[in-house]
Amino acid sequence: MEDFRQRIASRVAKELKDGDVVNLGIGMPTMVANYISEDIEVILQSENGFIGMGPIAKEDEIDKDLVNAGGVHVTARKGATFFDSATSFAIIRGGHVDITVLGALQVDEKGNLANWMIPGKRVPGMGGAMDLVVGAKKVIVSMEHTAKGKAKILKNCNLPLTAKGQVNLIVTEMGVMEVTDKGLLLKEIAPNISVEDVVNATEASLIISPNLKVME
Amino acid sequence: MEKVISMERVYEQLKDGMTLMIGGFLTNGTPEGLIDCLIKRNVKDLTIICNDTGFPDRGIGKLIVNKQVKKVITSHIGTNPETGRQMNEGELEVLLVPQGTLVEQIRAAGAGLGGILTPTGIGTIVEEGKQKIEVKGKTYLLELPIKADIALIKGSIVDTKGNVWYNKSTRNFNPIMATAADIVIVEAEKIVEAGEIEGSNVVTPSVFVNYIVGGEVIGRF
């Protein structure tokens, strides 16, 4: 399980380029920060109101006035800036975030995303997710391929949507899929599994890339 | 005009059924002293506008647990299971709003605008019952302004005129809420003489602030 998560996070990190402004969602997406190459500078945005977020604060670095969007004490890099929530969402909705990485309950072949509620069961709320998915230039879903053996990559999401048609890339422990006009394109596959394994774990139709690569 | 008042003076202004905005993000930058005042006064049937409902023992969560809230307009309730429980039992009305939309609705009210147009929520249940407006071929939702009777905010340093400076991530919803209520009360971590915050560094200008109370310094959050 932990190995899955590391594989996903390290693969997502390869999508980030020097100078990108990136928002990482709570949970597994946060782990992506641990795998960013030291050769590039990525600016992390936190929707509670700052850019230039650093690693999680160690005990002696805790500043009571500095938390990330998950309420966890973090550090700020040199040149970090703080602003109100309206400015934060101007950055998000206004297209100034290059990449947002989020988890998902379901995602489908049209790029629809459901990640904010399970009616009657769990209703945490959407927080900033709906704005992030609509506003970021590139939306990456990072998640485990299935939930207890049940497909999460579907023909059509049946949970309430976070946004329609906004997802660009799906990274799971089994592979990397791009959302295209024609459907989901399987571009990379994890080592030691077959295309058939991925197809069987996916409800959506997959187009297999002629240049299918092994996921690093 | 003397803006620095005692908690007793705040106490007198709180009434059942009021609509309150309360600043903070997962209790970071939340005026805990003013929330404690609401709890002591035990006002009921409140409508609360806030980013999230905090935790059961911290921030707005304490008002939910104490059953003082009738309705909450918020973006996230996941860190306070009691909010979800009261919602499922029909004891509490919860209106979930995308965070960026919520802050713009508040900003619109404070800025005298008739609403805002946002692409957020199109194609989701958020669009239900709302007017859609097409501008240059793109569809937006019309989201209406949200106002409050009282806004309770938290400032790191506040001068005696009511100019406010916020430290780091405590800023969040506070400066926006300060513009959108009939009465704005800031809980100051530290109160200084007018002029001690350099004018260019003031985040919320004094014109938005009615009262200042000196709050205690809150620990971990």
Coordinates of C-alpha atoms in Angstrom, one line a residue:
Chain A
M1 CA 0.0 0.0 0.0
E2 CA 2.7 2.5 1.0
D3 CA 4.8 1.3 -1.9
F4 CA 1.8 2.1 -4.2
R5 CA 1.5 5.6 -2.9
Q6 CA 5.2 6.3 -3.3
R7 CA 5.1 5.0 -6.9
I8 CA 2.2 7.3 -7.7
A9 CA 3.7 10.3 -6.0
S10 CA 7.1 9.9 -7.6
R11 CA 5.5 9.5 -11.1
V12 CA 3.3 12.6 -10.6
A13 CA 6.4 14.6 -9.5
K14 CA 7.8 14.0 -13.0
E15 CA 5.0 16.1 -14.5
L16 CA 6.3 19.2 -12.7
K17 CA 8.5 21.6 -14.5
D18 CA 10.9 24.4 -13.4
G19 CA 8.8 27.5 -12.4
D20 CA 5.5 25.7 -12.2
V21 CA 2.9 27.0 -9.6
V22 CA 1.4 23.8 -8.2
N23 CA -1.4 23.1 -5.7
L24 CA -1.2 19.7 -4.0
G25 CA -4.4 18.3 -2.5
I26 CA -4.7 16.8 1.0
G27 CA -3.5 13.2 1.5
M28 CA -1.5 11.4 -1.2
P29 CA -1.0 14.4 -3.5
T30 CA 0.9 16.1 -0.6
M31 CA 3.5 13.3 -0.9
V32 CA 4.4 14.5 -4.4
A33 CA 6.4 17.3 -2.8
N34 CA 8.9 14.7 -1.5
Y35 CA 9.8 13.6 -5.0
I36 CA 10.3 16.9 -6.8
S37 CA 13.7 17.0 -8.5
E38 CA 16.3 19.2 -6.8
D39 CA 17.2 20.6 -10.2
I40 CA 13.9 22.5 -10.6
E41 CA 12.1 25.1 -8.6
V42 CA 8.4 24.5 -8.1
I43 CA 6.2 27.0 -6.3
L44 CA 3.7 25.4 -4.1
Q45 CA 0.4 27.2 -3.6
S46 CA -1.8 26.6 -0.5
E47 CA -5.4 27.7 -1.0
N48 CA -5.7 29.0 2.5
G49 CA -3.6 31.9 1.3
F50 CA 0.0 31.6 0.4
I51 CA 2.6 30.7 -2.2
G52 CA 6.1 29.4 -1.4
M53 CA 5.0 26.6 0.9
G54 CA 7.9 24.5 2.4
P55 CA 8.0 21.1 4.0
I56 CA 5.9 20.2 7.1
A57 CA 7.3 22.0 10.2
K58 CA 9.4 20.0 12.6
E59 CA 8.5 20.4 16.3
D60 CA 11.0 23.3 16.8
E61 CA 9.9 25.0 13.5
I62 CA 6.2 25.3 14.4
D63 CA 4.7 28.8 13.9
K64 CA 1.2 29.0 15.3
D65 CA 0.2 31.4 12.5
L66 CA 1.3 29.2 9.6
V67 CA -0.7 26.2 8.4
N68 CA -1.4 24.6 5.1
A69 CA -4.9 24.0 3.7
G70 CA -5.1 20.8 5.8
G71 CA -4.5 22.7 9.0
V72 CA -1.0 21.2 9.4
H73 CA 1.9 23.4 10.5
V74 CA 4.3 23.9 7.6
T75 CA 7.3 26.1 6.8
A76 CA 7.6 28.9 4.3
R77 CA 10.4 29.1 1.7
K78 CA 12.3 32.3 1.2
G79 CA 10.2 34.7 -0.8
A80 CA 6.9 33.1 0.3
T81 CA 3.9 35.5 0.3
F82 CA 0.6 35.5 2.2
F83 CA -2.7 36.8 1.0
D84 CA -6.5 36.6 1.7
S85 CA -8.8 33.9 0.4
A86 CA -10.1 36.2 -2.5
T87 CA -6.6 36.6 -3.8
S88 CA -5.9 33.0 -3.3
F89 CA -8.8 32.0 -5.4
A90 CA -8.0 34.7 -8.0
I91 CA -4.8 32.8 -8.4
I92 CA -6.6 29.5 -8.6
R93 CA -9.6 30.4 -10.7
G94 CA -7.8 33.0 -12.8
G95 CA -5.5 30.4 -14.4
H96 CA -2.3 31.3 -12.5
V97 CA -1.9 27.8 -11.1
D98 CA -0.1 25.5 -13.6
I99 CA -0.9 22.1 -12.1
T100 CA -3.3 20.9 -9.4
V101 CA -3.0 17.3 -8.1
L102 CA -6.1 15.9 -6.4
G103 CA -7.4 12.5 -5.2
A104 CA -10.6 11.1 -6.5
L105 CA -13.5 8.8 -5.5
Q106 CA -14.3 8.4 -9.2
V107 CA -13.0 9.7 -12.5
D108 CA -14.4 8.9 -16.0
E109 CA -13.4 8.7 -19.6
K110 CA -14.8 12.2 -20.3
G111 CA -12.5 13.7 -17.7
N112 CA -15.3 14.2 -15.1
L113 CA -14.2 14.0 -11.5
A114 CA -16.1 13.1 -8.3
N115 CA -14.2 13.7 -5.1
W116 CA -16.3 15.6 -2.6
M117 CA -19.2 13.6 -1.4
I118 CA -20.9 10.2 -1.1
P119 CA -24.6 11.0 -0.6
G120 CA -26.0 9.7 2.7
K121 CA -22.6 8.5 3.8
R122 CA -19.8 11.0 3.7
V123 CA -20.3 14.7 3.0
P124 CA -17.1 16.6 3.9
G125 CA -17.8 19.4 1.4
M126 CA -15.9 20.5 -1.7
G127 CA -13.6 23.0 0.0
G128 CA -11.5 24.5 -2.7
A129 CA -11.6 21.5 -5.0
M130 CA -14.2 22.7 -7.4
D131 CA -12.4 26.0 -8.0
L132 CA -9.0 24.3 -8.4
V133 CA -10.2 21.8 -11.0
V134 CA -11.9 24.5 -13.0
G135 CA -9.1 27.0 -12.7
A136 CA -5.8 25.1 -12.9
K137 CA -4.2 24.8 -16.4
K138 CA -3.6 21.1 -15.8
V139 CA -5.5 18.7 -13.6
I140 CA -3.8 15.5 -12.4
V141 CA -5.8 12.9 -10.5
S142 CA -3.5 10.8 -8.3
M143 CA -5.2 7.8 -6.7
E144 CA -5.2 4.1 -6.2
H145 CA -6.5 2.4 -9.3
T146 CA -9.4 0.7 -7.5
A147 CA -11.2 0.9 -4.2
K148 CA -11.2 -2.5 -2.5
G149 CA -11.3 -4.1 -5.9
K150 CA -14.0 -1.9 -7.2
A151 CA -13.3 0.2 -10.3
K152 CA -12.8 3.9 -9.8
I153 CA -12.1 4.8 -13.4
L154 CA -15.5 4.6 -15.0
K155 CA -17.4 5.2 -18.2
N156 CA -19.6 7.7 -16.3
C157 CA -19.1 8.9 -12.7
N158 CA -22.3 8.2 -10.7
L159 CA -21.3 10.2 -7.6
P160 CA -22.0 14.0 -7.5
L161 CA -19.3 15.7 -9.7
T162 CA -16.7 18.1 -8.6
A163 CA -16.3 19.4 -12.2
K164 CA -17.2 18.3 -15.7
G165 CA -14.5 17.4 -18.2
Q166 CA -11.6 19.1 -16.5
V167 CA -9.3 16.2 -15.7
N168 CA -6.2 15.9 -18.0
L169 CA -4.1 13.0 -16.5
I170 CA -4.7 10.1 -14.2
V171 CA -1.8 8.5 -12.4
T172 CA -2.4 5.3 -10.4
E173 CA -0.1 2.5 -9.2
M174 CA -1.1 0.6 -12.4
G175 CA -0.4 3.2 -15.0
V176 CA -0.7 6.7 -16.5
M177 CA -3.8 7.6 -18.5
E178 CA -4.4 10.8 -20.5
V179 CA -7.9 12.1 -21.1
T180 CA -8.3 12.7 -24.8
D181 CA -11.2 13.6 -27.1
K182 CA -11.4 10.0 -28.1
G183 CA -11.3 8.6 -24.5
L184 CA -8.6 7.4 -22.0
L185 CA -5.2 6.8 -23.5
L186 CA -3.1 4.4 -21.5
K187 CA 0.4 5.8 -22.0
E188 CA 2.4 4.0 -19.3
I189 CA 2.0 0.8 -17.4
A190 CA 3.5 -0.3 -14.1
P191 CA 6.4 -2.9 -14.2
N192 CA 5.4 -6.5 -13.9
I193 CA 1.8 -6.2 -14.8
S194 CA 0.0 -6.7 -18.2
V195 CA -2.2 -4.4 -20.2
E196 CA -5.0 -7.0 -19.5
D197 CA -4.5 -6.4 -15.7
V198 CA -5.1 -2.7 -16.2
V199 CA -8.1 -3.2 -18.5
N200 CA -9.7 -5.6 -16.0
A201 CA -9.3 -3.1 -13.2
T202 CA -10.8 -0.3 -15.3
E203 CA -14.5 0.1 -16.2
A204 CA -13.8 2.8 -18.8
S205 CA -12.6 1.8 -22.2
L206 CA -8.8 2.3 -22.6
I207 CA -7.1 3.1 -25.8
I208 CA -3.7 1.5 -25.6
S209 CA -0.9 3.8 -26.8
P210 CA 1.2 2.4 -29.6
N211 CA 4.2 3.9 -27.7
L212 CA 3.2 2.3 -24.4
K213 CA 6.0 2.7 -21.9
V214 CA 6.9 1.2 -18.6
M215 CA 6.1 3.5 -15.7
E216 CA 9.2 4.7 -13.9
Chain B
M1 CA -14.5 57.4 18.7
E2 CA -13.3 54.8 21.1
K3 CA -13.3 51.4 19.3
V4 CA -11.5 49.3 22.0
I5 CA -14.3 47.7 24.1
S6 CA -14.6 45.0 26.7
M7 CA -16.0 41.5 26.0
E8 CA -19.0 42.6 28.1
R9 CA -19.9 45.2 25.5
V10 CA -19.7 42.5 22.8
Y11 CA -21.8 40.3 25.0
E12 CA -24.7 42.8 25.0
Q13 CA -24.8 43.0 21.2
L14 CA -25.2 39.3 20.5
K15 CA -28.8 38.2 19.9
D16 CA -30.7 35.0 19.0
G17 CA -31.2 34.4 15.3
M18 CA -28.3 36.6 14.1
T19 CA -26.3 36.0 11.0
L20 CA -22.6 36.0 11.8
M21 CA -19.5 35.7 9.7
I22 CA -16.6 34.2 11.5
G23 CA -13.0 34.3 10.1
G24 CA -10.4 31.6 10.1
F25 CA -9.4 28.5 8.2
L26 CA -9.4 25.3 10.2
T27 CA -9.2 27.6 13.2
N28 CA -6.0 29.3 12.0
G29 CA -7.0 33.0 12.3
T30 CA -10.3 32.3 14.1
P31 CA -11.3 34.6 16.9
E32 CA -11.5 32.0 19.7
G33 CA -12.2 34.6 22.4
L34 CA -15.2 35.9 20.5
I35 CA -16.5 32.4 20.0
D36 CA -16.2 31.8 23.7
C37 CA -18.2 35.0 24.3
L38 CA -21.0 33.5 22.0
I39 CA -20.9 30.3 24.0
K40 CA -21.1 32.2 27.3
R41 CA -24.0 34.3 26.0
N42 CA -25.6 31.1 24.7
V43 CA -27.4 32.8 21.8
K44 CA -29.3 30.4 19.7
D45 CA -30.6 29.9 16.1
L46 CA -27.5 31.5 14.6
T47 CA -26.7 31.5 10.9
I48 CA -22.9 31.2 10.6
I49 CA -21.0 32.0 7.4
C50 CA -17.5 30.5 7.6
N51 CA -14.9 28.7 5.6
D52 CA -15.2 25.5 7.6
T53 CA -16.8 24.3 10.9
G54 CA -13.4 23.7 12.7
F55 CA -13.1 20.9 15.1
P56 CA -15.5 19.8 17.9
D57 CA -13.3 21.4 20.6
R58 CA -11.9 24.4 18.6
G59 CA -13.2 27.3 16.6
I60 CA -16.7 27.3 15.1
G61 CA -17.0 23.6 16.0
K62 CA -17.6 24.6 19.6
L63 CA -20.8 26.5 18.6
I64 CA -22.0 23.5 16.6
V65 CA -21.4 21.1 19.5
N66 CA -23.2 23.6 21.8
K67 CA -26.3 23.5 19.5
Q68 CA -26.3 27.3 18.9
V69 CA -26.4 27.1 15.1
K70 CA -29.5 26.8 12.9
K71 CA -27.8 27.1 9.6
V72 CA -24.2 27.2 8.3
I73 CA -23.0 28.4 5.0
T74 CA -19.5 26.9 4.5
S75 CA -17.1 25.1 2.1
H76 CA -16.0 22.2 4.3
I77 CA -17.4 20.3 7.3
G78 CA -15.2 17.2 7.2
T79 CA -13.0 18.0 10.2
N80 CA -16.0 18.3 12.5
P81 CA -18.1 15.0 12.6
E82 CA -20.7 16.7 14.8
T83 CA -21.7 19.1 11.9
G84 CA -22.3 16.1 9.7
R85 CA -24.3 14.3 12.4
Q86 CA -26.6 17.3 13.1
M87 CA -27.0 17.7 9.3
N88 CA -28.0 14.0 8.9
E89 CA -30.4 14.2 11.9
G90 CA -32.1 17.3 10.4
E91 CA -31.0 19.5 13.4
L92 CA -28.8 21.8 11.3
E93 CA -29.1 23.2 7.8
V94 CA -25.8 23.1 5.9
L95 CA -25.3 24.9 2.7
L96 CA -22.0 23.8 1.1
V97 CA -20.4 26.3 -1.2
P98 CA -17.2 26.1 -3.2
Q99 CA -14.5 28.0 -1.2
G100 CA -13.6 30.4 -4.0
T101 CA -17.3 31.2 -4.6
L102 CA -18.0 31.7 -0.9
V103 CA -15.2 34.3 -0.6
E104 CA -16.4 36.1 -3.7
Q105 CA -20.0 36.2 -2.5
I106 CA -18.8 37.9 0.7
R107 CA -16.5 40.2 -1.3
A108 CA -19.4 41.2 -3.6
A109 CA -21.6 42.1 -0.6
G110 CA -18.8 44.2 0.9
A111 CA -18.0 45.9 -2.4
G112 CA -21.6 46.8 -3.3
L113 CA -21.8 44.4 -6.2
G114 CA -25.0 42.6 -7.3
G115 CA -23.2 39.3 -7.5
I116 CA -20.4 37.5 -9.3
L117 CA -20.1 35.3 -12.3
T118 CA -18.0 32.1 -11.8
P119 CA -17.4 29.0 -13.9
T120 CA -17.0 27.0 -10.7
G121 CA -19.8 24.5 -10.1
I122 CA -21.0 24.3 -13.8
G123 CA -22.2 20.8 -14.5
T124 CA -22.4 19.9 -10.8
I125 CA -25.2 20.0 -8.2
V126 CA -23.9 23.5 -7.2
E127 CA -25.6 24.9 -10.3
E128 CA -29.0 23.8 -9.3
G129 CA -31.6 26.6 -9.0
K130 CA -29.0 29.2 -10.1
Q131 CA -29.2 31.5 -13.1
K132 CA -26.6 30.8 -15.8
I133 CA -25.2 33.7 -17.8
E134 CA -23.2 33.3 -21.0
V135 CA -20.4 35.8 -21.6
K136 CA -18.3 35.6 -24.8
G137 CA -19.3 32.0 -25.4
K138 CA -18.5 30.8 -21.9
T139 CA -21.2 29.9 -19.3
Y140 CA -21.0 31.2 -15.7
L141 CA -23.1 30.8 -12.6
L142 CA -24.6 34.0 -11.1
E143 CA -23.7 33.8 -7.4
L144 CA -25.4 36.4 -5.2
P145 CA -23.8 38.5 -2.4
I146 CA -23.7 37.3 1.2
K147 CA -24.0 39.8 4.1
A148 CA -24.0 39.4 7.8
D149 CA -25.3 41.3 10.9
I150 CA -21.9 40.9 12.6
A151 CA -18.5 39.8 11.4
L152 CA -16.1 38.4 14.0
I153 CA -12.6 38.5 12.8
K154 CA -9.1 37.9 14.2
G155 CA -6.2 40.3 13.8
S156 CA -2.5 39.8 14.8
I157 CA -1.8 43.4 15.4
V158 CA -4.6 46.0 15.5
D159 CA -4.1 49.7 16.2
T160 CA -6.5 51.8 18.3
K161 CA -8.1 53.2 15.2
G162 CA -9.0 49.7 14.0
N163 CA -6.3 49.2 11.3
V164 CA -5.5 45.5 11.1
W165 CA -2.5 43.5 10.1
Y166 CA -2.6 39.7 9.9
N167 CA 0.4 37.4 10.4
K168 CA 1.0 34.7 7.7
S169 CA -1.8 32.3 7.0
T170 CA -4.1 33.8 9.6
R171 CA -5.3 36.3 7.0
N172 CA -7.6 33.9 4.9
F173 CA -11.3 35.1 5.1
N174 CA -10.8 37.8 7.7
P175 CA -10.1 40.9 5.6
I176 CA -13.0 39.9 3.2
M177 CA -15.5 39.4 6.0
A178 CA -14.5 42.7 7.5
T179 CA -16.1 44.4 4.5
A180 CA -19.5 42.6 4.5
A181 CA -21.2 43.0 7.9
D182 CA -23.2 45.8 9.6
I183 CA -20.9 45.5 12.6
V184 CA -17.3 44.3 12.5
I185 CA -15.6 43.2 15.7
V186 CA -11.9 42.3 15.5
E187 CA -10.3 40.2 18.2
A188 CA -6.7 41.5 18.5
E189 CA -3.8 39.4 19.5
K190 CA -2.0 42.7 20.2
I191 CA -3.3 46.2 20.3
V192 CA -1.0 49.1 19.5
E193 CA -1.3 52.9 19.3
A194 CA -2.5 54.4 16.0
G195 CA 0.4 54.9 13.7
E196 CA 2.4 52.0 14.9
I197 CA 1.4 49.9 12.0
E198 CA 2.9 51.7 9.0
G199 CA 0.0 52.7 6.7
S200 CA 1.3 50.8 3.7
N201 CA 1.3 47.6 5.7
V202 CA -2.3 47.8 6.9
V203 CA -4.3 45.0 5.4
T204 CA -7.8 46.0 6.6
P205 CA -8.3 49.8 6.8
S206 CA -9.9 51.1 10.0
V207 CA -13.0 52.2 8.1
F208 CA -14.3 48.6 8.1
V209 CA -13.8 48.0 11.8
N210 CA -16.3 49.1 14.5
Y211 CA -14.9 47.5 17.6
I212 CA -11.7 46.0 18.9
V213 CA -11.4 43.5 21.8
G214 CA -8.1 42.3 23.2
G215 CA -8.1 38.5 22.9
E216 CA -5.8 36.2 24.6
V217 CA -2.9 34.7 22.6
I218 CA -4.1 31.3 21.4
G219 CA -1.7 28.4 21.7
R220 CA -1.1 25.9 19.0
F221 CA -3.6 27.1 16.4

